[in-house]
mmCIF file of C-alpha atoms in Angstrom:
data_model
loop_
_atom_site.group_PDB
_atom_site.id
_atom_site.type_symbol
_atom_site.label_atom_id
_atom_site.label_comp_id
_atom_site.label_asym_id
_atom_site.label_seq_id
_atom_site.Cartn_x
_atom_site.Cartn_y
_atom_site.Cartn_z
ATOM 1 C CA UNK A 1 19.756 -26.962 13.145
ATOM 2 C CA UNK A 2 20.983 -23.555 14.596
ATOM 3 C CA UNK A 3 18.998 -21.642 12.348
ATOM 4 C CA UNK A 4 15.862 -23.967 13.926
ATOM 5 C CA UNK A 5 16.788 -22.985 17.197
ATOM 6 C CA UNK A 6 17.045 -19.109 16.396
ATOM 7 C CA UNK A 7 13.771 -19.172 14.417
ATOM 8 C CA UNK A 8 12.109 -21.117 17.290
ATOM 9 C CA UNK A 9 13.722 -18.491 20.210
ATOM 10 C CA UNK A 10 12.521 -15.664 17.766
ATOM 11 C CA UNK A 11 9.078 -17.425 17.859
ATOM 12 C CA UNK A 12 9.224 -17.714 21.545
ATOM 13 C CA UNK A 13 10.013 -14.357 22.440
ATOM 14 C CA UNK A 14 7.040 -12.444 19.832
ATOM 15 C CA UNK A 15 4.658 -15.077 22.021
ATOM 16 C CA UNK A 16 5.981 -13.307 25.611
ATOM 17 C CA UNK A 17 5.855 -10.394 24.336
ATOM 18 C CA UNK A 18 2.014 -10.468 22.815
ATOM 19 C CA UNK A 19 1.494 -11.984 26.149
ATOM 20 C CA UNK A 20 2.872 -9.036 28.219
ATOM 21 C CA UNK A 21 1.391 -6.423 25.815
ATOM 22 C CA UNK A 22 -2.239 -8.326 25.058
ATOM 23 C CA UNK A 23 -3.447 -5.828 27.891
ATOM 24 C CA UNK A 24 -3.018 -3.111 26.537
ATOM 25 C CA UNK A 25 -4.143 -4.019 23.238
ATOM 26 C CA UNK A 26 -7.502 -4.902 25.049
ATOM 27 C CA UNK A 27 -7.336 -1.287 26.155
ATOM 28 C CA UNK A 28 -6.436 0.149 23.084
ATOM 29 C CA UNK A 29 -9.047 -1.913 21.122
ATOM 30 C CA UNK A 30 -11.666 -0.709 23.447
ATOM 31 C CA UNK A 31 -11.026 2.712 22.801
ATOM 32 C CA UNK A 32 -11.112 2.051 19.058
ATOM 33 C CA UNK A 33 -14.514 0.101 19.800
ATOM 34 C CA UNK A 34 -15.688 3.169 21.666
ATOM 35 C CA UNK A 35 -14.893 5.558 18.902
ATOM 36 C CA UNK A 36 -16.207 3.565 16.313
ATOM 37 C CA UNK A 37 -19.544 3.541 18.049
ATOM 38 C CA UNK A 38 -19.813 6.754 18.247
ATOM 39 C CA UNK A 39 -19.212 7.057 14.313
ATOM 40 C CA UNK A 40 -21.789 4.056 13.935
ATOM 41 C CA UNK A 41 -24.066 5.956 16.170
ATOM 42 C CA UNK A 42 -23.812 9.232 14.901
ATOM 43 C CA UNK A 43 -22.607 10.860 17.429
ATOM 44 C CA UNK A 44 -19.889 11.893 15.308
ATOM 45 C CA UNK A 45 -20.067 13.563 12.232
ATOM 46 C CA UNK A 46 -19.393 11.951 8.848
ATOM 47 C CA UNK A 47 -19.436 13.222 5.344
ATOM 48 C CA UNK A 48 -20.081 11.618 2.197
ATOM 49 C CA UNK A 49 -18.603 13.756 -0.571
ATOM 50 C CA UNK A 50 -20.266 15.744 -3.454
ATOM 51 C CA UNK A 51 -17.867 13.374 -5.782
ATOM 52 C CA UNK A 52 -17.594 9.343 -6.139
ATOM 53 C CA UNK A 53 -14.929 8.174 -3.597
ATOM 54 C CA UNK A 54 -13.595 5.037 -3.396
ATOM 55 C CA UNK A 55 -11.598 3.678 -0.392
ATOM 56 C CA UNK A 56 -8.493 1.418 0.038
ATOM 57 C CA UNK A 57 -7.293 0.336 3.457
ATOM 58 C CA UNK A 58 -6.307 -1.926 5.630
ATOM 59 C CA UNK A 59 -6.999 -2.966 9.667
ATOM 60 C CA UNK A 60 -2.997 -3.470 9.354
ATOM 61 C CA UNK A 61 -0.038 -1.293 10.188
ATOM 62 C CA UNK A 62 2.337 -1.891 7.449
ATOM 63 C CA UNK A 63 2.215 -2.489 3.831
ATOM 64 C CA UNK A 64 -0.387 -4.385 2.230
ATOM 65 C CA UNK A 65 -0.376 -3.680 -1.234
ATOM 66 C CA UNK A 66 -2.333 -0.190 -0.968
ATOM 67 C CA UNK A 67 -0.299 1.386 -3.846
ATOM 68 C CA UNK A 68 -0.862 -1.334 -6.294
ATOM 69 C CA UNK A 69 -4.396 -1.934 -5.883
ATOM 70 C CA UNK A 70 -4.763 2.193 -6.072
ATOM 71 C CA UNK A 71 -2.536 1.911 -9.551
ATOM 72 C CA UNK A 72 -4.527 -0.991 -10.612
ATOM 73 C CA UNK A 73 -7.740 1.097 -9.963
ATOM 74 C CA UNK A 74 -5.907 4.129 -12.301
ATOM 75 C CA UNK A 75 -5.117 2.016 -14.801
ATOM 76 C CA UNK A 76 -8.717 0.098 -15.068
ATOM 77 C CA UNK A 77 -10.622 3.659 -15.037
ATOM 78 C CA UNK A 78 -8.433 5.059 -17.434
ATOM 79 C CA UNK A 79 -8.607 2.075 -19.898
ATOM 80 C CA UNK A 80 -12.357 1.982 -19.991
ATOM 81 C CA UNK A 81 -12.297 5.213 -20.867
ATOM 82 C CA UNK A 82 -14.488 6.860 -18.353
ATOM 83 C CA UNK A 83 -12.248 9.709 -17.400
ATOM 84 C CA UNK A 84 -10.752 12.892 -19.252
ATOM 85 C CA UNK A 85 -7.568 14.132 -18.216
ATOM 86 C CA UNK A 86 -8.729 15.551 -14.482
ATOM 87 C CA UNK A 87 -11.369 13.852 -13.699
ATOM 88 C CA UNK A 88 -9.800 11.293 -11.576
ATOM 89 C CA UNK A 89 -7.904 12.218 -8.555
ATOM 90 C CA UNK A 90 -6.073 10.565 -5.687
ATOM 91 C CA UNK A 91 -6.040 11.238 -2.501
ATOM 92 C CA UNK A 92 -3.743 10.389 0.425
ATOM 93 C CA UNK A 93 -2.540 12.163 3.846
ATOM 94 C CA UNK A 94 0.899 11.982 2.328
ATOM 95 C CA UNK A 95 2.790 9.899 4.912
ATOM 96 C CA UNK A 96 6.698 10.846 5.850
ATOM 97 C CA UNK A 97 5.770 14.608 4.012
ATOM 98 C CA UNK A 98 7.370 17.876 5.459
ATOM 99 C CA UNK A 99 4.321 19.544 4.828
ATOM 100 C CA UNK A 100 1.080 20.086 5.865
ATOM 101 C CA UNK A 101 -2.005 20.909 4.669
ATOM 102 C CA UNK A 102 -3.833 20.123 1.308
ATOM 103 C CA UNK A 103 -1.747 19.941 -1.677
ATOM 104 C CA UNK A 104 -2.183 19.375 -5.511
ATOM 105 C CA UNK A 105 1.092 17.223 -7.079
ATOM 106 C CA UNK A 106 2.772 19.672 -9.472
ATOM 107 C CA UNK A 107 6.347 18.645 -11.104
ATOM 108 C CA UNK A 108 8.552 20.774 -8.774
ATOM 109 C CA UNK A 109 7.146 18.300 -5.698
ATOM 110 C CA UNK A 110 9.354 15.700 -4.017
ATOM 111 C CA UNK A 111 8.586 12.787 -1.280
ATOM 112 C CA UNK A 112 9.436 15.948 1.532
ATOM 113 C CA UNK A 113 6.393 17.765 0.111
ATOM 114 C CA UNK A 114 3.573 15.223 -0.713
ATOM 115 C CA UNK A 115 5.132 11.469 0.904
ATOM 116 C CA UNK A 116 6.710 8.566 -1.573
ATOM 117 C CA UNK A 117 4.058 6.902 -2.487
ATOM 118 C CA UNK A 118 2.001 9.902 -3.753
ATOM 119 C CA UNK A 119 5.058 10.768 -5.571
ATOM 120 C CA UNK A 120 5.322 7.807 -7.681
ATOM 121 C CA UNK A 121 1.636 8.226 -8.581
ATOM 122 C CA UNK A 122 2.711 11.668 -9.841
ATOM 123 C CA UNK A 123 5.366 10.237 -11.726
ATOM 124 C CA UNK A 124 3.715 7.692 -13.314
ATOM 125 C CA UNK A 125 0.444 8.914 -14.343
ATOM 126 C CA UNK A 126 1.196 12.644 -14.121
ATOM 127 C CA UNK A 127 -0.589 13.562 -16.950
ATOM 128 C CA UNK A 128 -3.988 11.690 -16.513
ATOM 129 C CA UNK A 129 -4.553 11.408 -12.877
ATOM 130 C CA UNK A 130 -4.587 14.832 -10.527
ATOM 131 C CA UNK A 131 -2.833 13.527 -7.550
ATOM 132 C CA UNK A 132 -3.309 15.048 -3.935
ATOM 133 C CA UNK A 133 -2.243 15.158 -0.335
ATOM 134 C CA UNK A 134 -4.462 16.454 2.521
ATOM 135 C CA UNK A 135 -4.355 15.137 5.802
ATOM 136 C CA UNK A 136 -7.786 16.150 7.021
ATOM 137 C CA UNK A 137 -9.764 14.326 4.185
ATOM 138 C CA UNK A 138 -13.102 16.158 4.363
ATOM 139 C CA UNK A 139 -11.538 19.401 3.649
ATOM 140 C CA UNK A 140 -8.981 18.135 1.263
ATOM 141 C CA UNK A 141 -11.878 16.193 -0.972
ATOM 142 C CA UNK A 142 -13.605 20.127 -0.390
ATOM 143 C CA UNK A 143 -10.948 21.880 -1.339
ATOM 144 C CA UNK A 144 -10.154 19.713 -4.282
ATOM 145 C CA UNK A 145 -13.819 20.101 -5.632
ATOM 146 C CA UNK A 146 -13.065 24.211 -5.649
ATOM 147 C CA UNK A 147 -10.355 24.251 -7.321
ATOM 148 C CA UNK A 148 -11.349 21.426 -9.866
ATOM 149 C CA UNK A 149 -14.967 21.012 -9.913
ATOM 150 C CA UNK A 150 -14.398 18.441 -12.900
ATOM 151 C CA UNK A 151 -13.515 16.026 -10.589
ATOM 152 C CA UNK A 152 -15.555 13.116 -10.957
ATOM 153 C CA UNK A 153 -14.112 9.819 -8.572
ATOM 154 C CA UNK A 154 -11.396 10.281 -6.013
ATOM 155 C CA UNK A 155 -9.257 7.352 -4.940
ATOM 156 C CA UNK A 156 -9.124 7.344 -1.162
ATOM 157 C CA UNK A 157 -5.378 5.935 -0.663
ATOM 158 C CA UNK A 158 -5.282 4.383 3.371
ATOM 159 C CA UNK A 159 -8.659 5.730 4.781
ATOM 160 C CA UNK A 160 -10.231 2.915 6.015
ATOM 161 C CA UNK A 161 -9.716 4.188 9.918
ATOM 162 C CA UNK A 162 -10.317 7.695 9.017
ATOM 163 C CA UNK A 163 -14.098 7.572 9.731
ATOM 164 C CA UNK A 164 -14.864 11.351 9.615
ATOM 165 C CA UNK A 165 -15.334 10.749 5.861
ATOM 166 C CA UNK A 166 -17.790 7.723 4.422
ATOM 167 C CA UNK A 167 -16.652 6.933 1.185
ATOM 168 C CA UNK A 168 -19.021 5.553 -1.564
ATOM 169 C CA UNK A 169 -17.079 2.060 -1.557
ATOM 170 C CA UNK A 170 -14.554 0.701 0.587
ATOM 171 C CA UNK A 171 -11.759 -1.974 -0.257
ATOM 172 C CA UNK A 172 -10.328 -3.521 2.673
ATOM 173 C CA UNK A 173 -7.083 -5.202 2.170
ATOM 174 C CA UNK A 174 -5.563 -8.123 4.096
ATOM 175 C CA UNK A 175 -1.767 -9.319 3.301
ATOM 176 C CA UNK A 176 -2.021 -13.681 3.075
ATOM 177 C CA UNK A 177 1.150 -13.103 5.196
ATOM 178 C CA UNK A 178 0.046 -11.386 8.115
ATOM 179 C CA UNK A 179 -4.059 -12.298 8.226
ATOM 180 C CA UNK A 180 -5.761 -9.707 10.889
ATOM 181 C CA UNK A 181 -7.764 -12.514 11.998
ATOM 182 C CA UNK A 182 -4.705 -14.000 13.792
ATOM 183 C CA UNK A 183 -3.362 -10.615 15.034
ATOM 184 C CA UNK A 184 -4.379 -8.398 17.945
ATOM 185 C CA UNK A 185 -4.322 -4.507 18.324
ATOM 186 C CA UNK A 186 -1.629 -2.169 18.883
ATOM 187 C CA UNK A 187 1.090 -2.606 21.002
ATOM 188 C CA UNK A 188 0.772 -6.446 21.448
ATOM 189 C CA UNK A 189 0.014 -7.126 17.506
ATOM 190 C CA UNK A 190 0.399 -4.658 14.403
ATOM 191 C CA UNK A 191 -4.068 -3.885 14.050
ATOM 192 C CA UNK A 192 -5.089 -0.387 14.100
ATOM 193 C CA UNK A 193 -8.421 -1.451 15.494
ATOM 194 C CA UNK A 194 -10.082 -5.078 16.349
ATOM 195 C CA UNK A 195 -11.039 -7.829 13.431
ATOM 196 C CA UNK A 196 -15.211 -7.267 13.355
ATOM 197 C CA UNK A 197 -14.104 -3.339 11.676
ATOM 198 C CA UNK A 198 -13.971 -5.578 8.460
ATOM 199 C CA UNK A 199 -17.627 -5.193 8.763
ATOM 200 C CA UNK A 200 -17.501 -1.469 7.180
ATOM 201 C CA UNK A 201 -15.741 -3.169 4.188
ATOM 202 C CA UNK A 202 -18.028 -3.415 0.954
ATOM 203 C CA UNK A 203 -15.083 -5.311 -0.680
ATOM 204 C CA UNK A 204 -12.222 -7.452 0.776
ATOM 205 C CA UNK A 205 -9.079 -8.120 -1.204
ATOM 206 C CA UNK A 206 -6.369 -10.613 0.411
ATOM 207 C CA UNK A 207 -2.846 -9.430 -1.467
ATOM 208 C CA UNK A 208 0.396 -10.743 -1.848
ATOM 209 C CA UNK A 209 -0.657 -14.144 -1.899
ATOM 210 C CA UNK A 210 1.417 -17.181 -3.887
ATOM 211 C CA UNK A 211 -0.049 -16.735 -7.571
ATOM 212 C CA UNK A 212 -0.355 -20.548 -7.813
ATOM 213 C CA UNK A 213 -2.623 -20.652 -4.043
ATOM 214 C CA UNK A 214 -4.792 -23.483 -4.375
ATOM 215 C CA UNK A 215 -8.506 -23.074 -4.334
ATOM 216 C CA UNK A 216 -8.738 -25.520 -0.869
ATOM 217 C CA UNK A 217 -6.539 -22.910 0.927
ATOM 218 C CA UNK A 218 -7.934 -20.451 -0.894
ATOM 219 C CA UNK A 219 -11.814 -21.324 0.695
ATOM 220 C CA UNK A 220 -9.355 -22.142 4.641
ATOM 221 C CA UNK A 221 -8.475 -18.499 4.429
ATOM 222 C CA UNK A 222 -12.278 -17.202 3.757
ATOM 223 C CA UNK A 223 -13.405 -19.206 6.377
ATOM 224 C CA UNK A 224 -11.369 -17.407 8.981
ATOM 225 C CA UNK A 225 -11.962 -14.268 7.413
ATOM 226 C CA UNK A 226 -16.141 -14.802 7.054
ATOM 227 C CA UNK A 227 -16.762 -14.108 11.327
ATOM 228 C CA UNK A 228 -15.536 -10.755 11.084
ATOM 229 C CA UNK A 229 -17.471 -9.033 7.613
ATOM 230 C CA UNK A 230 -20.461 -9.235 6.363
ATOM 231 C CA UNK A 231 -21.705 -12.236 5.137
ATOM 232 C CA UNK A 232 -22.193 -10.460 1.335
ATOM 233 C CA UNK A 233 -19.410 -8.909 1.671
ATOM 234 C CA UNK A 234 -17.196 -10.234 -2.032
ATOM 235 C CA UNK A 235 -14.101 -11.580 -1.224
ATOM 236 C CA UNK A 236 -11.258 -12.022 -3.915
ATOM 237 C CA UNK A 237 -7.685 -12.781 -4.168
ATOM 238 C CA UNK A 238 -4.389 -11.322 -5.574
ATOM 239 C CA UNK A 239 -0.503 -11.516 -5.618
ATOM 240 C CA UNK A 240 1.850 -9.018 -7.120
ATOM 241 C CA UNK A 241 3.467 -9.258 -10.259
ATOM 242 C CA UNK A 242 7.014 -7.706 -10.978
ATOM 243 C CA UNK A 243 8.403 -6.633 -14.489
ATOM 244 C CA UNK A 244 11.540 -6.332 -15.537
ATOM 245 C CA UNK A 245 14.036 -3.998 -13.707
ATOM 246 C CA UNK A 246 13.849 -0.772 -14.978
ATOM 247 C CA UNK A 247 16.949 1.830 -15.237
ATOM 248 C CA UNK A 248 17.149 4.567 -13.344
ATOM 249 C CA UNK A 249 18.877 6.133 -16.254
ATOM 250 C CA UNK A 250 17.028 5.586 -19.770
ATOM 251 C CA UNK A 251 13.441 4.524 -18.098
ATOM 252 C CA UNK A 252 13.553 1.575 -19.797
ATOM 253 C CA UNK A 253 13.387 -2.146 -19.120
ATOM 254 C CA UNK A 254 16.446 -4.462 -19.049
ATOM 255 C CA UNK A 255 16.815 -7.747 -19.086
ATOM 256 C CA UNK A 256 20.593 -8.745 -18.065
ATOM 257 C CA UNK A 257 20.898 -7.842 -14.699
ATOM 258 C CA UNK A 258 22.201 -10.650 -12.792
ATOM 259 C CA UNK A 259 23.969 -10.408 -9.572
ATOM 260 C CA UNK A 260 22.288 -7.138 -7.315
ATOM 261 C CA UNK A 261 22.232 -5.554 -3.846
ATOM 262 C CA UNK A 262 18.683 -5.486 -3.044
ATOM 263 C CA UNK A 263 17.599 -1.794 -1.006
ATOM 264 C CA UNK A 264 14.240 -1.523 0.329
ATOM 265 C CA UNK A 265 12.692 0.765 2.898
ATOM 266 C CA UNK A 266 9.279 -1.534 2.901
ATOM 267 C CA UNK A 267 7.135 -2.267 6.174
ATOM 268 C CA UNK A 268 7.800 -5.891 4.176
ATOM 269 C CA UNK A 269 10.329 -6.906 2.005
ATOM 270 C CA UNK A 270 10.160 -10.328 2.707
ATOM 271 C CA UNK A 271 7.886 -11.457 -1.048
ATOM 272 C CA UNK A 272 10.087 -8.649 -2.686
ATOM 273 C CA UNK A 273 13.426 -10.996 -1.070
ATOM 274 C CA UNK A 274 11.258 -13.909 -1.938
ATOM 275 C CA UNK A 275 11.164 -12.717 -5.698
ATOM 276 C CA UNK A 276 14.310 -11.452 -6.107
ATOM 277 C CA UNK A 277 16.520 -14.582 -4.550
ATOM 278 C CA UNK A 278 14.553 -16.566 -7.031
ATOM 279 C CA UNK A 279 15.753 -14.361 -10.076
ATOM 280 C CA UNK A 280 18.598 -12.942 -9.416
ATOM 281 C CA UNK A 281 21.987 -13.619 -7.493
ATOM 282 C CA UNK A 282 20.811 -11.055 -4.671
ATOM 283 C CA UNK A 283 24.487 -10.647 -2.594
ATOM 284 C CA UNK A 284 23.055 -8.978 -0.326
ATOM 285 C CA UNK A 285 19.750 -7.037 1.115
ATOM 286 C CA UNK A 286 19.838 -3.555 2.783
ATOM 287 C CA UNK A 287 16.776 -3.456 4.819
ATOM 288 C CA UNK A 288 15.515 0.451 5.714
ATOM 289 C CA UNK A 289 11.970 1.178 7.709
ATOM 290 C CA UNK A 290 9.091 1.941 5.681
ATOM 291 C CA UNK A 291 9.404 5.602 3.814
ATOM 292 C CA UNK A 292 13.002 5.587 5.044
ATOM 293 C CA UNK A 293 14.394 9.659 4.166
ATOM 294 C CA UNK A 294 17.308 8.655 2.195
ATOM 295 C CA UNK A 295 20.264 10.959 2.285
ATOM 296 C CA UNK A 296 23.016 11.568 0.127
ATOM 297 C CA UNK A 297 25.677 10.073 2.368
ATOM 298 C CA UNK A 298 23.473 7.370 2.380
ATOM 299 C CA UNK A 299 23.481 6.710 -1.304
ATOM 300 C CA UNK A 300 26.950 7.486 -1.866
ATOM 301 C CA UNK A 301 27.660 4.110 0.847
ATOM 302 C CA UNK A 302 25.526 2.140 -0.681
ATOM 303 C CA UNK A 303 26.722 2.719 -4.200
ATOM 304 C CA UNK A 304 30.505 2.548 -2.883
ATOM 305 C CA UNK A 305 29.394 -0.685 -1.543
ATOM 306 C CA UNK A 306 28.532 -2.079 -4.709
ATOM 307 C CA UNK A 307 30.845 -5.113 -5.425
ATOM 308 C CA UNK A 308 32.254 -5.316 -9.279
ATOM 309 C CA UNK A 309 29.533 -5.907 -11.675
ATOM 310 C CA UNK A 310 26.670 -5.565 -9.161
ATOM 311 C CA UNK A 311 23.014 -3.521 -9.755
ATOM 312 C CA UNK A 312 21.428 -1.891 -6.903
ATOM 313 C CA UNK A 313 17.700 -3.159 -7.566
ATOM 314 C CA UNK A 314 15.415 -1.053 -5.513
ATOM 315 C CA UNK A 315 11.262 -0.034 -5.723
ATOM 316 C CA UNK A 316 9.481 2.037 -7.243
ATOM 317 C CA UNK A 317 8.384 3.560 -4.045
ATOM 318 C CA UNK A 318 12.212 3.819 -2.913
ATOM 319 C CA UNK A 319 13.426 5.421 -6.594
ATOM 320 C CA UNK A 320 11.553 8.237 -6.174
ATOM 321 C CA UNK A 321 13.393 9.591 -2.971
ATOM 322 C CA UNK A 322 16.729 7.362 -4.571
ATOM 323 C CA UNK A 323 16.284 9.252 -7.920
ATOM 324 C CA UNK A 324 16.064 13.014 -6.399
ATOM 325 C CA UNK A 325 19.646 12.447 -4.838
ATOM 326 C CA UNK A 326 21.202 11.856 -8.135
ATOM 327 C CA UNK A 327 23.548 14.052 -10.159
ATOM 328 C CA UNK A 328 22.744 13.964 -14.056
ATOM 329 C CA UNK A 329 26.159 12.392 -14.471
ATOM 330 C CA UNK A 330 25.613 9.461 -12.059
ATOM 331 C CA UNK A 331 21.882 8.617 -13.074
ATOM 332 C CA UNK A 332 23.845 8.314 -16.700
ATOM 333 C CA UNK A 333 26.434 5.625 -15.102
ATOM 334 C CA UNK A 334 25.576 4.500 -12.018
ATOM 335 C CA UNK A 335 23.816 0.832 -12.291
ATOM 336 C CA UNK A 336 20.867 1.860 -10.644
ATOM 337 C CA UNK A 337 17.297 0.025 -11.181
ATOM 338 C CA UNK A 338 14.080 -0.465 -9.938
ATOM 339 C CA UNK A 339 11.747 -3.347 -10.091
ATOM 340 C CA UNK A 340 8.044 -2.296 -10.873
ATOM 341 C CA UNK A 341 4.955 -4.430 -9.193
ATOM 342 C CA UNK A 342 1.462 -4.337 -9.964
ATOM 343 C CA UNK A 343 -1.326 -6.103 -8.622
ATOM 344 C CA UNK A 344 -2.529 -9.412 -9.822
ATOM 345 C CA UNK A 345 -5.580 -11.278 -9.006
ATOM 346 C CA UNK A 346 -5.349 -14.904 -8.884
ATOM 347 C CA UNK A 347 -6.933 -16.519 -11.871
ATOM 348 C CA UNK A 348 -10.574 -16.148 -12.899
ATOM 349 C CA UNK A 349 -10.756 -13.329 -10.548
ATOM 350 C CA UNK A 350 -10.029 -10.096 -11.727
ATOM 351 C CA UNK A 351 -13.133 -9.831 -14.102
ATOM 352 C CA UNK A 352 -15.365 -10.994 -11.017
ATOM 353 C CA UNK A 353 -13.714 -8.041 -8.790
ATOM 354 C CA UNK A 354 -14.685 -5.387 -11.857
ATOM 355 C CA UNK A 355 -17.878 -6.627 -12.303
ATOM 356 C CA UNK A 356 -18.554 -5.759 -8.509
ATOM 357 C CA UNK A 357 -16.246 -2.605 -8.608
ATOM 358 C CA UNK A 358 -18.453 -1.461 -11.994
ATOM 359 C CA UNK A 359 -21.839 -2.467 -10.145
ATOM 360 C CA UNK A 360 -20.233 -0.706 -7.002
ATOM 361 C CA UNK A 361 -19.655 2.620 -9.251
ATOM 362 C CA UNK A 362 -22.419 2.780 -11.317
ATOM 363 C CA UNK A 363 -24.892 2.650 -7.962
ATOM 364 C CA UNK A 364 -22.943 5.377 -6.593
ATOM 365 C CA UNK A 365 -23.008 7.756 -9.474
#
């Protein structure tokens, strides 16, 4: 019953807040009206670039599952086989990066110099995908032509909102657990602009849903959605899918951890809690802000805090910066793991999603 009471006074105070703040989220969704006219208007300039772009975004601050669906895009162009070795890129403004300016991934990079998440795209598919930074897209998808004019589709990683360049197609992406159509703009709600910029989407993906949503809730949640795209705009939906932990030490998959200290720095960890109470015996969950900068006093606590025979489970995303820390000795010893995710549409939908992403691609060649 106390719990109740807290959730319920939690509940109550985000409502007097929104309340307090919904004027100035009408002011601040006016100006992103205003600018978005002039973009529709052409009043300002946009670019299309001399390469097939593709973008993924969201009208959401916060995670919703941008990284996955870029990986899952990776993974489905390099399968069919329509890519040599450099002739895919990514392409991201490389948030929480000490640097500035565009940037091509090499191996002596880290999360300072090109952001996390761009990172562990590097890491992962290093050798077959060119990944890059630039936070002025235009010139970065310019400058990336230059200097590797075999560049034949760039992955647009979070640039739904920047409107200076018009990609060839653009995912939007809506997290089942925070829908934009119940949510207001910036500060009273967490939108970087106002519901009807779902319009500009060509596709709409709703992520981290339940794999087993029903089909009836399913068809509730496109009805709320339909009002704010266009009405043939394809809508599909997908969850996330973890593997087994993997070890920060061999790179490989195990499959007896059991009791672990959960540490994320996500905008929200609550699925990746979900997932992990329901596997594991989590003790306990150390929460950091999304693309926390962990330090080495930092890891040192958190490993001293380990209890006996305890893993510290982390993500992928939160390795990478984790992993750079490490000493060869302790990556050798310490039980340090990481739990990888990829998206997963719900079922019968992922061949429906590529038959519209292949139709998408083969118009814009």
């Amino acid at each position: 019953m106390a719990q109740a009471g807290n959730n319920t006074k939690i509940i109550m105070k985000r409502s007097v807040g929104e309340w307090l703040l919904s004027p100035l989220s009408g002011v601040y969704g006016l100006l992103t009206d205003v600018r978005n006219w002039l973009y529709d208007n052409d009043l300002l300039a946009t670019q299309q670039p001399n390469v097939q772009s593709v973008s993924v975004g969201n009208l959401t601050v916060g995670g919703t599952g941008k990284t996955p669906m870029v990986e899952f895009l990776i993974k489905r162009s390099l399968t069919a086989g329509e890519f040599r070795a450099g002739a895919l890129a990514t392409l991201s403004r490389g948030y929480g990066r000490k640097t500035t300016g565009f940037r091509v991934a090499t191996a002596s990079d880290t999360a300072d110099t090109i952001g996390d998440e761009p990172l562990q795209l590097y890491r992962k598919f290093t050798s077959s995908v060119r990944v890059c930074v630039g936070e002025r897209r235009v010139e970065a998808v310019k400058s990336l032509l230059e200097r590797h004019p075999e560049t034949k589709r760039v992955l647009l990683d979070d640039a739904f909102q920047h409107r200076p360049l018009a990609p060839h197609v653009s995912i939007l992406l809506m997290d089942y657990n925070r829908p934009f159509y119940e949510d207001l703009p910036f500060p009273g709600g967490r939108l970087r602009e106002r519901r009807k910029g779902a319009r500009r989407a060509d596709v709409l993906v709703v992520t981290k849903c339940p794999l087993t949503l029903s089909l009836t809730e399913q068809t509730q949640i496109a009805n709320r959605i339909r009002p704010y795209t266009r009405p043939e705009t394809p809508l599909f939906f997908a969850g996330l899918a973890y593997d087994a932990p993997v070890s920060f030490a061999t790179g490989q998959s195990v499959t007896n951890l059991r009791a672990v200290v959960l540490v994320s720095g996500l905008a929200n960890a609550t699925p990746l809690e979900q997932y992990v109470r329901q596997h594991y015996h989590l003790v306990r969950h150390d929460r950091f802000a999304d693309h926390h900068p962990y330090t080495r006093p930092t890891l040192e606590k958190l490993v001293n805090d380990l209890p006996a025979d305890t893993a510290l489970l982390t993500t992928e995303k939160d390795w990478v910066k984790l992993d750079a820390l490490l000493m060869p000795a302790e990556r050798a010893t310490w039980p340090l793991y990481y739990l990888p995710v990829a998206m997963q549409f719900l079922a019968g939908q992922e061949q429906a999603f590529l038959a519209v992403m292949d139709g998408e691609w083969l118009k814009n060649r």
